[in-house]
PDB file of C-alpha atoms and ligand atoms in Angstrom:
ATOM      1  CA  UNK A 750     -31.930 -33.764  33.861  1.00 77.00           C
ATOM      2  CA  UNK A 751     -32.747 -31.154  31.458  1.00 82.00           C
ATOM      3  CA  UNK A 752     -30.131 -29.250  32.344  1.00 89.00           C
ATOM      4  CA  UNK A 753     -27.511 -31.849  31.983  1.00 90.00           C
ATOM      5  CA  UNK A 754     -28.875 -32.917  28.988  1.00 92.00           C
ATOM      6  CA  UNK A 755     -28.402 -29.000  27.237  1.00 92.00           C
ATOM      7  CA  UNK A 756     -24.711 -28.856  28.406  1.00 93.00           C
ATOM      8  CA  UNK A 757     -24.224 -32.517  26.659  1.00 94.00           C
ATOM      9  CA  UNK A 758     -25.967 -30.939  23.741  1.00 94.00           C
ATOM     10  CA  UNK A 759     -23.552 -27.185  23.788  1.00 94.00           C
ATOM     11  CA  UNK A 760     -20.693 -29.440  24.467  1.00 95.00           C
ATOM     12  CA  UNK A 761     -21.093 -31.479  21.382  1.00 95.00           C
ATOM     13  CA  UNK A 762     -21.895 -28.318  19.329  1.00 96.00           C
ATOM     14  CA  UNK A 763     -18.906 -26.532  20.348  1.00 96.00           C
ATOM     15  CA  UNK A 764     -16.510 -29.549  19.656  1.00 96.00           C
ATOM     16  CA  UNK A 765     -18.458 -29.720  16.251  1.00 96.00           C
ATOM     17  CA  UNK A 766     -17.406 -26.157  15.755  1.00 96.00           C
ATOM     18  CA  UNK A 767     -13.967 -26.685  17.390  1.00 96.00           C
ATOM     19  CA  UNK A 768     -13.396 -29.567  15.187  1.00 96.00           C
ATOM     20  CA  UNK A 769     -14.768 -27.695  11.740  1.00 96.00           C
ATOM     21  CA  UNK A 770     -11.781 -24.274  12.194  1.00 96.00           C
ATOM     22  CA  UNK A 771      -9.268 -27.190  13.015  1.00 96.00           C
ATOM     23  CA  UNK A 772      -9.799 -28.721   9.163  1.00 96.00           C
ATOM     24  CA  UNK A 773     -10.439 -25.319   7.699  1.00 94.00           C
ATOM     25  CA  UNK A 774      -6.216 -24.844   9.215  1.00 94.00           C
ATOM     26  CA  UNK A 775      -4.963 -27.497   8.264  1.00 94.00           C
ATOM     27  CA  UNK A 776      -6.731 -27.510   4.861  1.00 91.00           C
ATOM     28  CA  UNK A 777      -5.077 -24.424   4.297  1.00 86.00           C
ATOM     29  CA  UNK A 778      -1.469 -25.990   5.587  1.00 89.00           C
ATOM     30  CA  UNK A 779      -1.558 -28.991   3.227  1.00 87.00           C
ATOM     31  CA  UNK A 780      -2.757 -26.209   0.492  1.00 80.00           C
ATOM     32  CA  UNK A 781       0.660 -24.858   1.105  1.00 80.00           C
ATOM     33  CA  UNK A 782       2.418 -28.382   1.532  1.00 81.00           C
ATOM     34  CA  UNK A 783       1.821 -28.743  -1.899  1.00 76.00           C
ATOM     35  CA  UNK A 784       3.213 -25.462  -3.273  1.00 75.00           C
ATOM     36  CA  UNK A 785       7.364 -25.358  -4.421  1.00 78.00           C
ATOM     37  CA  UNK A 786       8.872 -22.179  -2.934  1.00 80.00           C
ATOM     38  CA  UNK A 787       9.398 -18.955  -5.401  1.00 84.00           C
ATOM     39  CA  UNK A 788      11.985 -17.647  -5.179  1.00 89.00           C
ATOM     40  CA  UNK A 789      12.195 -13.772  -6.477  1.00 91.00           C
ATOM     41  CA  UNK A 790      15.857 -12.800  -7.283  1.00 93.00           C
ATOM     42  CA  UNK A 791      15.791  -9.162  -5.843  1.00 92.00           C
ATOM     43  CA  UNK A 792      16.781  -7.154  -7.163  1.00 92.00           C
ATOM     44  CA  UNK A 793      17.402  -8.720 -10.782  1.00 94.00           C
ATOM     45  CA  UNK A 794      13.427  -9.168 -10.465  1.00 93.00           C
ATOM     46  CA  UNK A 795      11.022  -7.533  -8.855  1.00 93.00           C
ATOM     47  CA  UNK A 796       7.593  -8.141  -8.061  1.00 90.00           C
ATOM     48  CA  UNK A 797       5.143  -5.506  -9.192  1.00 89.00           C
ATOM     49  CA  UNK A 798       3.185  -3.929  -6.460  1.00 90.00           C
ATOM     50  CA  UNK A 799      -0.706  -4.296  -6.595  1.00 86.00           C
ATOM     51  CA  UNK A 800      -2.764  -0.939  -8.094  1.00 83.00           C
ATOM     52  CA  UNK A 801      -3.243   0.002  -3.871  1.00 86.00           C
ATOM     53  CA  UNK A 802      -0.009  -0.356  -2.769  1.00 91.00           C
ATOM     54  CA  UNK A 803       0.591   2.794  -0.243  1.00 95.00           C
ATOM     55  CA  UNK A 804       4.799   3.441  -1.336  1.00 95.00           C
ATOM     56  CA  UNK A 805       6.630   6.466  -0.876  1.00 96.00           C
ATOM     57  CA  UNK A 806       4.265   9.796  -1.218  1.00 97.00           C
ATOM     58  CA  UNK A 807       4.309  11.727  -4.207  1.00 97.00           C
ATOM     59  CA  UNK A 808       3.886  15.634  -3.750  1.00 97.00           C
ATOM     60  CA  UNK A 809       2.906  18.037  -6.349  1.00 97.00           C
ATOM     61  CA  UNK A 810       3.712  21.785  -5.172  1.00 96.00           C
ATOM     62  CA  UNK A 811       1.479  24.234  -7.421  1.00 95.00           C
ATOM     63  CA  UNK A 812      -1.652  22.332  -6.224  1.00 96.00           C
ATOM     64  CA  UNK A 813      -0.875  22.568  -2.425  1.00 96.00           C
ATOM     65  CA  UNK A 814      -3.000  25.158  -0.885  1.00 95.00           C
ATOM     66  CA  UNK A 815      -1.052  25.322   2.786  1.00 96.00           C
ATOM     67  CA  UNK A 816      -4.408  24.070   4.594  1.00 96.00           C
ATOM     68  CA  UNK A 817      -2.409  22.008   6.452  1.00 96.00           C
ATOM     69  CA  UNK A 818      -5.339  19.633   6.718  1.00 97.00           C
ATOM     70  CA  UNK A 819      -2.918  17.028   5.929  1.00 97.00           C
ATOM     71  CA  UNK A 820      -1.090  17.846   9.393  1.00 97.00           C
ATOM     72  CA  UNK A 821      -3.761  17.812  11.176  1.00 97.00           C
ATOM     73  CA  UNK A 822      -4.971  13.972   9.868  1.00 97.00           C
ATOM     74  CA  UNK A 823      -1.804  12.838   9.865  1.00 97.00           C
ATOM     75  CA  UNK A 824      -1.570  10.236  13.283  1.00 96.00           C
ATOM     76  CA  UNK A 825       1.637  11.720  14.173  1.00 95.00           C
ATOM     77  CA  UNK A 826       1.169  15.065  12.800  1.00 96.00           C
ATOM     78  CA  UNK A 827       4.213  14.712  10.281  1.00 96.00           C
ATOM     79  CA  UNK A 828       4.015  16.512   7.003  1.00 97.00           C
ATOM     80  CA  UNK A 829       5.924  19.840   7.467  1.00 97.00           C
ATOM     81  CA  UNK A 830       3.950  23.163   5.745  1.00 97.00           C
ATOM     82  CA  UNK A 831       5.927  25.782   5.435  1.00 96.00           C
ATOM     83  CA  UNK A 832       4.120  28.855   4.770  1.00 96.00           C
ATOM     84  CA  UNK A 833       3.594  32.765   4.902  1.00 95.00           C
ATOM     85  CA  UNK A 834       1.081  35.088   3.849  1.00 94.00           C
ATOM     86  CA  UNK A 835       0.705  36.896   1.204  1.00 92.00           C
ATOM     87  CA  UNK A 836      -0.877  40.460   1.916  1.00 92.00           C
ATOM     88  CA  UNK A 837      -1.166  41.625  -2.130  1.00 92.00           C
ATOM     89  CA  UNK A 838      -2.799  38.062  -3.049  1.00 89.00           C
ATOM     90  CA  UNK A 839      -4.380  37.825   0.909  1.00 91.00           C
ATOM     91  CA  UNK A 840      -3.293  34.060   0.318  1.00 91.00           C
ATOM     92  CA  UNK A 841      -1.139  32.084   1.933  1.00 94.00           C
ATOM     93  CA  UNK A 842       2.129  31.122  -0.208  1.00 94.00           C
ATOM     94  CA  UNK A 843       4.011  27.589   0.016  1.00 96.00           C
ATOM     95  CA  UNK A 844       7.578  27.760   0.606  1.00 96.00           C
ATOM     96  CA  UNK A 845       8.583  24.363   1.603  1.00 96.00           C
ATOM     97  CA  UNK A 846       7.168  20.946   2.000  1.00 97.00           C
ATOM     98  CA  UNK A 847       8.796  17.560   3.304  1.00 97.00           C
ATOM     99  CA  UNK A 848       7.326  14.234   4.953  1.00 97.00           C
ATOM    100  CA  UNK A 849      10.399  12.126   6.711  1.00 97.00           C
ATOM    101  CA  UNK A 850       9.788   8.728   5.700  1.00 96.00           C
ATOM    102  CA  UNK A 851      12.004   7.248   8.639  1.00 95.00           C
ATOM    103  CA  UNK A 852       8.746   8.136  10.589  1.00 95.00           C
ATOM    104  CA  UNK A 853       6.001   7.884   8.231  1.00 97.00           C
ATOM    105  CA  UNK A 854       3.534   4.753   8.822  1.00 96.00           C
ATOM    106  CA  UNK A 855       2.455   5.024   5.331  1.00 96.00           C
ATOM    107  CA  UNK A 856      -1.990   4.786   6.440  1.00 96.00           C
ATOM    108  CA  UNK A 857      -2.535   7.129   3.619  1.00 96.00           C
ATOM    109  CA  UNK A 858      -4.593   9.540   5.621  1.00 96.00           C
ATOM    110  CA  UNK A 859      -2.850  12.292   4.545  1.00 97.00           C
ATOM    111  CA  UNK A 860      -3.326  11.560   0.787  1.00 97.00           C
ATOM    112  CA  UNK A 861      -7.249  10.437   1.458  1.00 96.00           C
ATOM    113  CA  UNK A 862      -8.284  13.918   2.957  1.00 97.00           C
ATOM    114  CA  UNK A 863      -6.047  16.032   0.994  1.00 97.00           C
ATOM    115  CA  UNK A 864      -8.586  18.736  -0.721  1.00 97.00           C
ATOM    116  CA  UNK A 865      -6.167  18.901  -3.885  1.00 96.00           C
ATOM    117  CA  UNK A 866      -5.537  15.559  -4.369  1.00 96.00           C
ATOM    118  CA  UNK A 867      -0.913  16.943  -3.984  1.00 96.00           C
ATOM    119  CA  UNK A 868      -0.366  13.840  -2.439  1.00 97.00           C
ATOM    120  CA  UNK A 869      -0.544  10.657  -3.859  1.00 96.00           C
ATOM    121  CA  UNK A 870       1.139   7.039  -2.950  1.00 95.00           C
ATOM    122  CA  UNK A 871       3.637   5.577  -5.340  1.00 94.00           C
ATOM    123  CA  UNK A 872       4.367   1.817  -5.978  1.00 92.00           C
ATOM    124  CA  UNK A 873       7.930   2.814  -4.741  1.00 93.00           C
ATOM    125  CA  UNK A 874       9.339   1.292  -1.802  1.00 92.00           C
ATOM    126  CA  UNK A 875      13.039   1.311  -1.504  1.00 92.00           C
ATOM    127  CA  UNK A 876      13.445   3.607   0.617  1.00 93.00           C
ATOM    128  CA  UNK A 877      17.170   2.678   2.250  1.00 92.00           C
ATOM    129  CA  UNK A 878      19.262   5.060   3.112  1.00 93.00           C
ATOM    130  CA  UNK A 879      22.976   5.389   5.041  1.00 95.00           C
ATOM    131  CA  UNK A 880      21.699   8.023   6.960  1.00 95.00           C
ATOM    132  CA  UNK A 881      18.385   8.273   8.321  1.00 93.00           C
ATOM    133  CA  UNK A 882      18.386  11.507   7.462  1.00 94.00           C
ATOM    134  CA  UNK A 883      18.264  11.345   3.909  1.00 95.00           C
ATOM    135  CA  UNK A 884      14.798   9.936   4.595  1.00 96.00           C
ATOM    136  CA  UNK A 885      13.429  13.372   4.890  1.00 96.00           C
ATOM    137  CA  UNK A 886      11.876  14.002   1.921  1.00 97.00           C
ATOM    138  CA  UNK A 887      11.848  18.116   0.775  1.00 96.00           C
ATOM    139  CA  UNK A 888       9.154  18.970  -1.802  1.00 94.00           C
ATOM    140  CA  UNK A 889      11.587  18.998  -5.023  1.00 95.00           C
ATOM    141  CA  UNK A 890      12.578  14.926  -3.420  1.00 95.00           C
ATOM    142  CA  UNK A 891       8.465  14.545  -3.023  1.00 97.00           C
ATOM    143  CA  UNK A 892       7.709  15.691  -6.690  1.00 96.00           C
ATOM    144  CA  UNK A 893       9.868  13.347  -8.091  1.00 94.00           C
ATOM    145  CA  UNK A 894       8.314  10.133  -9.943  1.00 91.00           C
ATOM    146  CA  UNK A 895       8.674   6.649  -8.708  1.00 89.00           C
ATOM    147  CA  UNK A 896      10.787   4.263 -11.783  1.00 85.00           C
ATOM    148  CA  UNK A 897       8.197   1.578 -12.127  1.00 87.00           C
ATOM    149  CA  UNK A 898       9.130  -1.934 -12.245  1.00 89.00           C
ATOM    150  CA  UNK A 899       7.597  -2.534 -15.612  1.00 87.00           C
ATOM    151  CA  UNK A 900       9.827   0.015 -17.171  1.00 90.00           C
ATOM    152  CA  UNK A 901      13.283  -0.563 -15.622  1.00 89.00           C
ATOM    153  CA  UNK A 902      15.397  -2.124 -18.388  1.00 90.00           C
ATOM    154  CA  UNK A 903      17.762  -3.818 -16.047  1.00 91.00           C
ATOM    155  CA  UNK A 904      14.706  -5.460 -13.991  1.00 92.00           C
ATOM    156  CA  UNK A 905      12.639  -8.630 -14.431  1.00 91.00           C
ATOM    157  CA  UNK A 906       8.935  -8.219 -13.442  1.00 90.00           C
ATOM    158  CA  UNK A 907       7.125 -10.658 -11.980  1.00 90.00           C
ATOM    159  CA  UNK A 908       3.307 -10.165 -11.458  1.00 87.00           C
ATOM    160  CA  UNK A 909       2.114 -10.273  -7.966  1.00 83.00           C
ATOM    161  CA  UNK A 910       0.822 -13.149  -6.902  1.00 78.00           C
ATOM    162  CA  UNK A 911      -2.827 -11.648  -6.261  1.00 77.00           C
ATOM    163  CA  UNK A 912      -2.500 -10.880  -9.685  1.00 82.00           C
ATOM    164  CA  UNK A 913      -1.697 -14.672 -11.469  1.00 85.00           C
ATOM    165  CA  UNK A 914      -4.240 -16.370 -13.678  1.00 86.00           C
ATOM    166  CA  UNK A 915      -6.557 -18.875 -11.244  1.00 82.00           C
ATOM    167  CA  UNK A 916      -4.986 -21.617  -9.808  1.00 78.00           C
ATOM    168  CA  UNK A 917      -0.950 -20.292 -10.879  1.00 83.00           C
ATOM    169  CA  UNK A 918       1.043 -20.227  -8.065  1.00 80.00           C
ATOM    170  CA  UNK A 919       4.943 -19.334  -9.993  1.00 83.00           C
ATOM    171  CA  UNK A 920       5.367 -15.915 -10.973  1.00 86.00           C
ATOM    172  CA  UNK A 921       8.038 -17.308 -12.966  1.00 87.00           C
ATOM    173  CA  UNK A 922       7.882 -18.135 -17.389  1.00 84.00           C
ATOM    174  CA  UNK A 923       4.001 -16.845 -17.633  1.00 84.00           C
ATOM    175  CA  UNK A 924       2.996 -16.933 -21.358  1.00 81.00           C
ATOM    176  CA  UNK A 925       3.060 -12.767 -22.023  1.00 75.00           C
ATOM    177  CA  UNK A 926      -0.990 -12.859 -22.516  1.00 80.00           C
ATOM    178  CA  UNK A 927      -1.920 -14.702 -19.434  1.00 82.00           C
ATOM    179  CA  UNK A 928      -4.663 -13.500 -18.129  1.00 84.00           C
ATOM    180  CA  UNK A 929      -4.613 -12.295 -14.598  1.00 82.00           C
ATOM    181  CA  UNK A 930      -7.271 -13.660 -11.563  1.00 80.00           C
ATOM    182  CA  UNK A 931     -10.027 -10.928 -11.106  1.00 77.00           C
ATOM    183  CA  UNK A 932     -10.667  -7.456 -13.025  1.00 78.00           C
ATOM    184  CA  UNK A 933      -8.700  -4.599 -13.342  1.00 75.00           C
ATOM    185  CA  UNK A 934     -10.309  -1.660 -11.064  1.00 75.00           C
ATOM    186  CA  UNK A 935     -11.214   0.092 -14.188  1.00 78.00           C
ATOM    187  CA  UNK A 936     -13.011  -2.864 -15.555  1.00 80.00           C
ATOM    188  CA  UNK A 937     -15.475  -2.759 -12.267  1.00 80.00           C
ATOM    189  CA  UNK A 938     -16.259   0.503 -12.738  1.00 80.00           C
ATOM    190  CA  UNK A 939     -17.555  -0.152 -16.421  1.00 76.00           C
ATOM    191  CA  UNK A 940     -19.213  -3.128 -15.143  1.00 74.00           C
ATOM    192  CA  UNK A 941     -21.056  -0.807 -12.271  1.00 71.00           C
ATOM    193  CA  UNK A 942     -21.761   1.839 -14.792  1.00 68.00           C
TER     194      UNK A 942
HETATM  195  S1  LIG B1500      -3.785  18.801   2.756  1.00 56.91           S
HETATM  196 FE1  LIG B1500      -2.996  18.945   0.647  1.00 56.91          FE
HETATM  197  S2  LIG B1500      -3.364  21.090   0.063  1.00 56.91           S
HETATM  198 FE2  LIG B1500      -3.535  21.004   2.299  1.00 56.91          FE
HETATM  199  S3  LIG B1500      -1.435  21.494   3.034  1.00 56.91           S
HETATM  200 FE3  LIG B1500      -1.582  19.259   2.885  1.00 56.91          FE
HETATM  201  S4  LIG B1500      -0.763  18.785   0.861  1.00 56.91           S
HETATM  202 FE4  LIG B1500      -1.262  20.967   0.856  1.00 56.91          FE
HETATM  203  S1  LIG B1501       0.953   8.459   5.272  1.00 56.91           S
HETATM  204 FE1  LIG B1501       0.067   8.619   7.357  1.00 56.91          FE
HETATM  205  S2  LIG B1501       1.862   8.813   8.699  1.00 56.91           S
HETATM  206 FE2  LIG B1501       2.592   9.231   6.626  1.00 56.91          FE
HETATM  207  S3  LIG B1501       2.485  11.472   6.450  1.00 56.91           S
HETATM  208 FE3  LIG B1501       0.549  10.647   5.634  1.00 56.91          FE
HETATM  209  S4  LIG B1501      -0.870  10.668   7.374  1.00 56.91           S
HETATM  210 FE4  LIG B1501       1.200  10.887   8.211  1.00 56.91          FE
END
């Protein structure tokens, strides 16, 4: 009887539970029932990408030290160090540098474990090219700075929509002092100081 009576009682708790991540779905479906679509007119406007997006990797040559550690963190072991020794210095010397983005996966290890900080990730991302080919970047390709959204004359920019004020859902005619949801990273670090 006991027994019986503590599978009625799991039962019930488990259809309680069932019942409870049903509502939390379709709360968040009728959430979105509500919403109009946005529609961003790429490439007249542009969305700009949050303060961690991992874009295209920028490379900066006179900091590179040839450890290769970047190689070796790298999941498919892609960055390409070119190097030789110097006997007079007893250094190793740089000669060439390049990361093909056709193959890239863009996790950022590289840039994370970097000693040197080189290699940073841009807020670029359009990366197309004709020929895959072209997608092999060579250091003087790596070095070169992303155009940001912000300061493209011929492009619209629309803030990000982890980045509205509370409770805006349309990128679109924001008064130019809105103020966004959350803090800027470096306000959190003056908060933690
Ligand atoms: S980890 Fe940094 S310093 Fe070392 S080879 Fe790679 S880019 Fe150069
Ligand atoms: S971002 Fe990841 S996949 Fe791309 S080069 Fe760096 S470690 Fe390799």
């Amino acid at each position: 009887m006991l027994k019986f009576l503590k599978q009625v009682s799991d039962y019930t708790k488990e259809t309680v539970q069932a019942a409870k991540y049903i509502g939390q779905g379709l709360a968040v479906t009728f959430d979105h029932m509500q919403r109009r679509p946005v529609t961003v007119q790429y490439p007249y406007e542009k969305l700009i990408p949050s303060e961690r997006f991992r874009g295209r990797i920028h490379f900066e040559f006179d900091k590179c030290i040839s450890c290769e550690v970047c190689v070796r963190v790298c999941p498919i072991n892609l960055p390409v160090v070119d190097w030789e020794f110097n006997p007079e210095t007893k250094k190793k010397k740089l000669n060439h540098y390049s990361i093909d983005f056709g193959v890239c996966i863009f996790c950022g290890n590289c840039v994370e474990y970097c000693p040197t900080n080189c290699l940073s990730m841009t807020e670029e991302y359009e990366l197309a090219a004709y020929d895959r080919h072209e997608l092999n970047y060579d250091s003087v390709a790596l070095g070169r700075l992303p155009y940001k959204v912000t300061e493209d004359p011929m492009v619209t920019p629309l803030r990000e929509f982890a980045y509205l004020p509370k409770g805006v859902i349309e990128p679109h005619g924001l008064p130019g002092g809105a103020k966004r949801s959350g803090s800027r990273p470096e306000d959190i670090v003056e908060t933690e100081k």
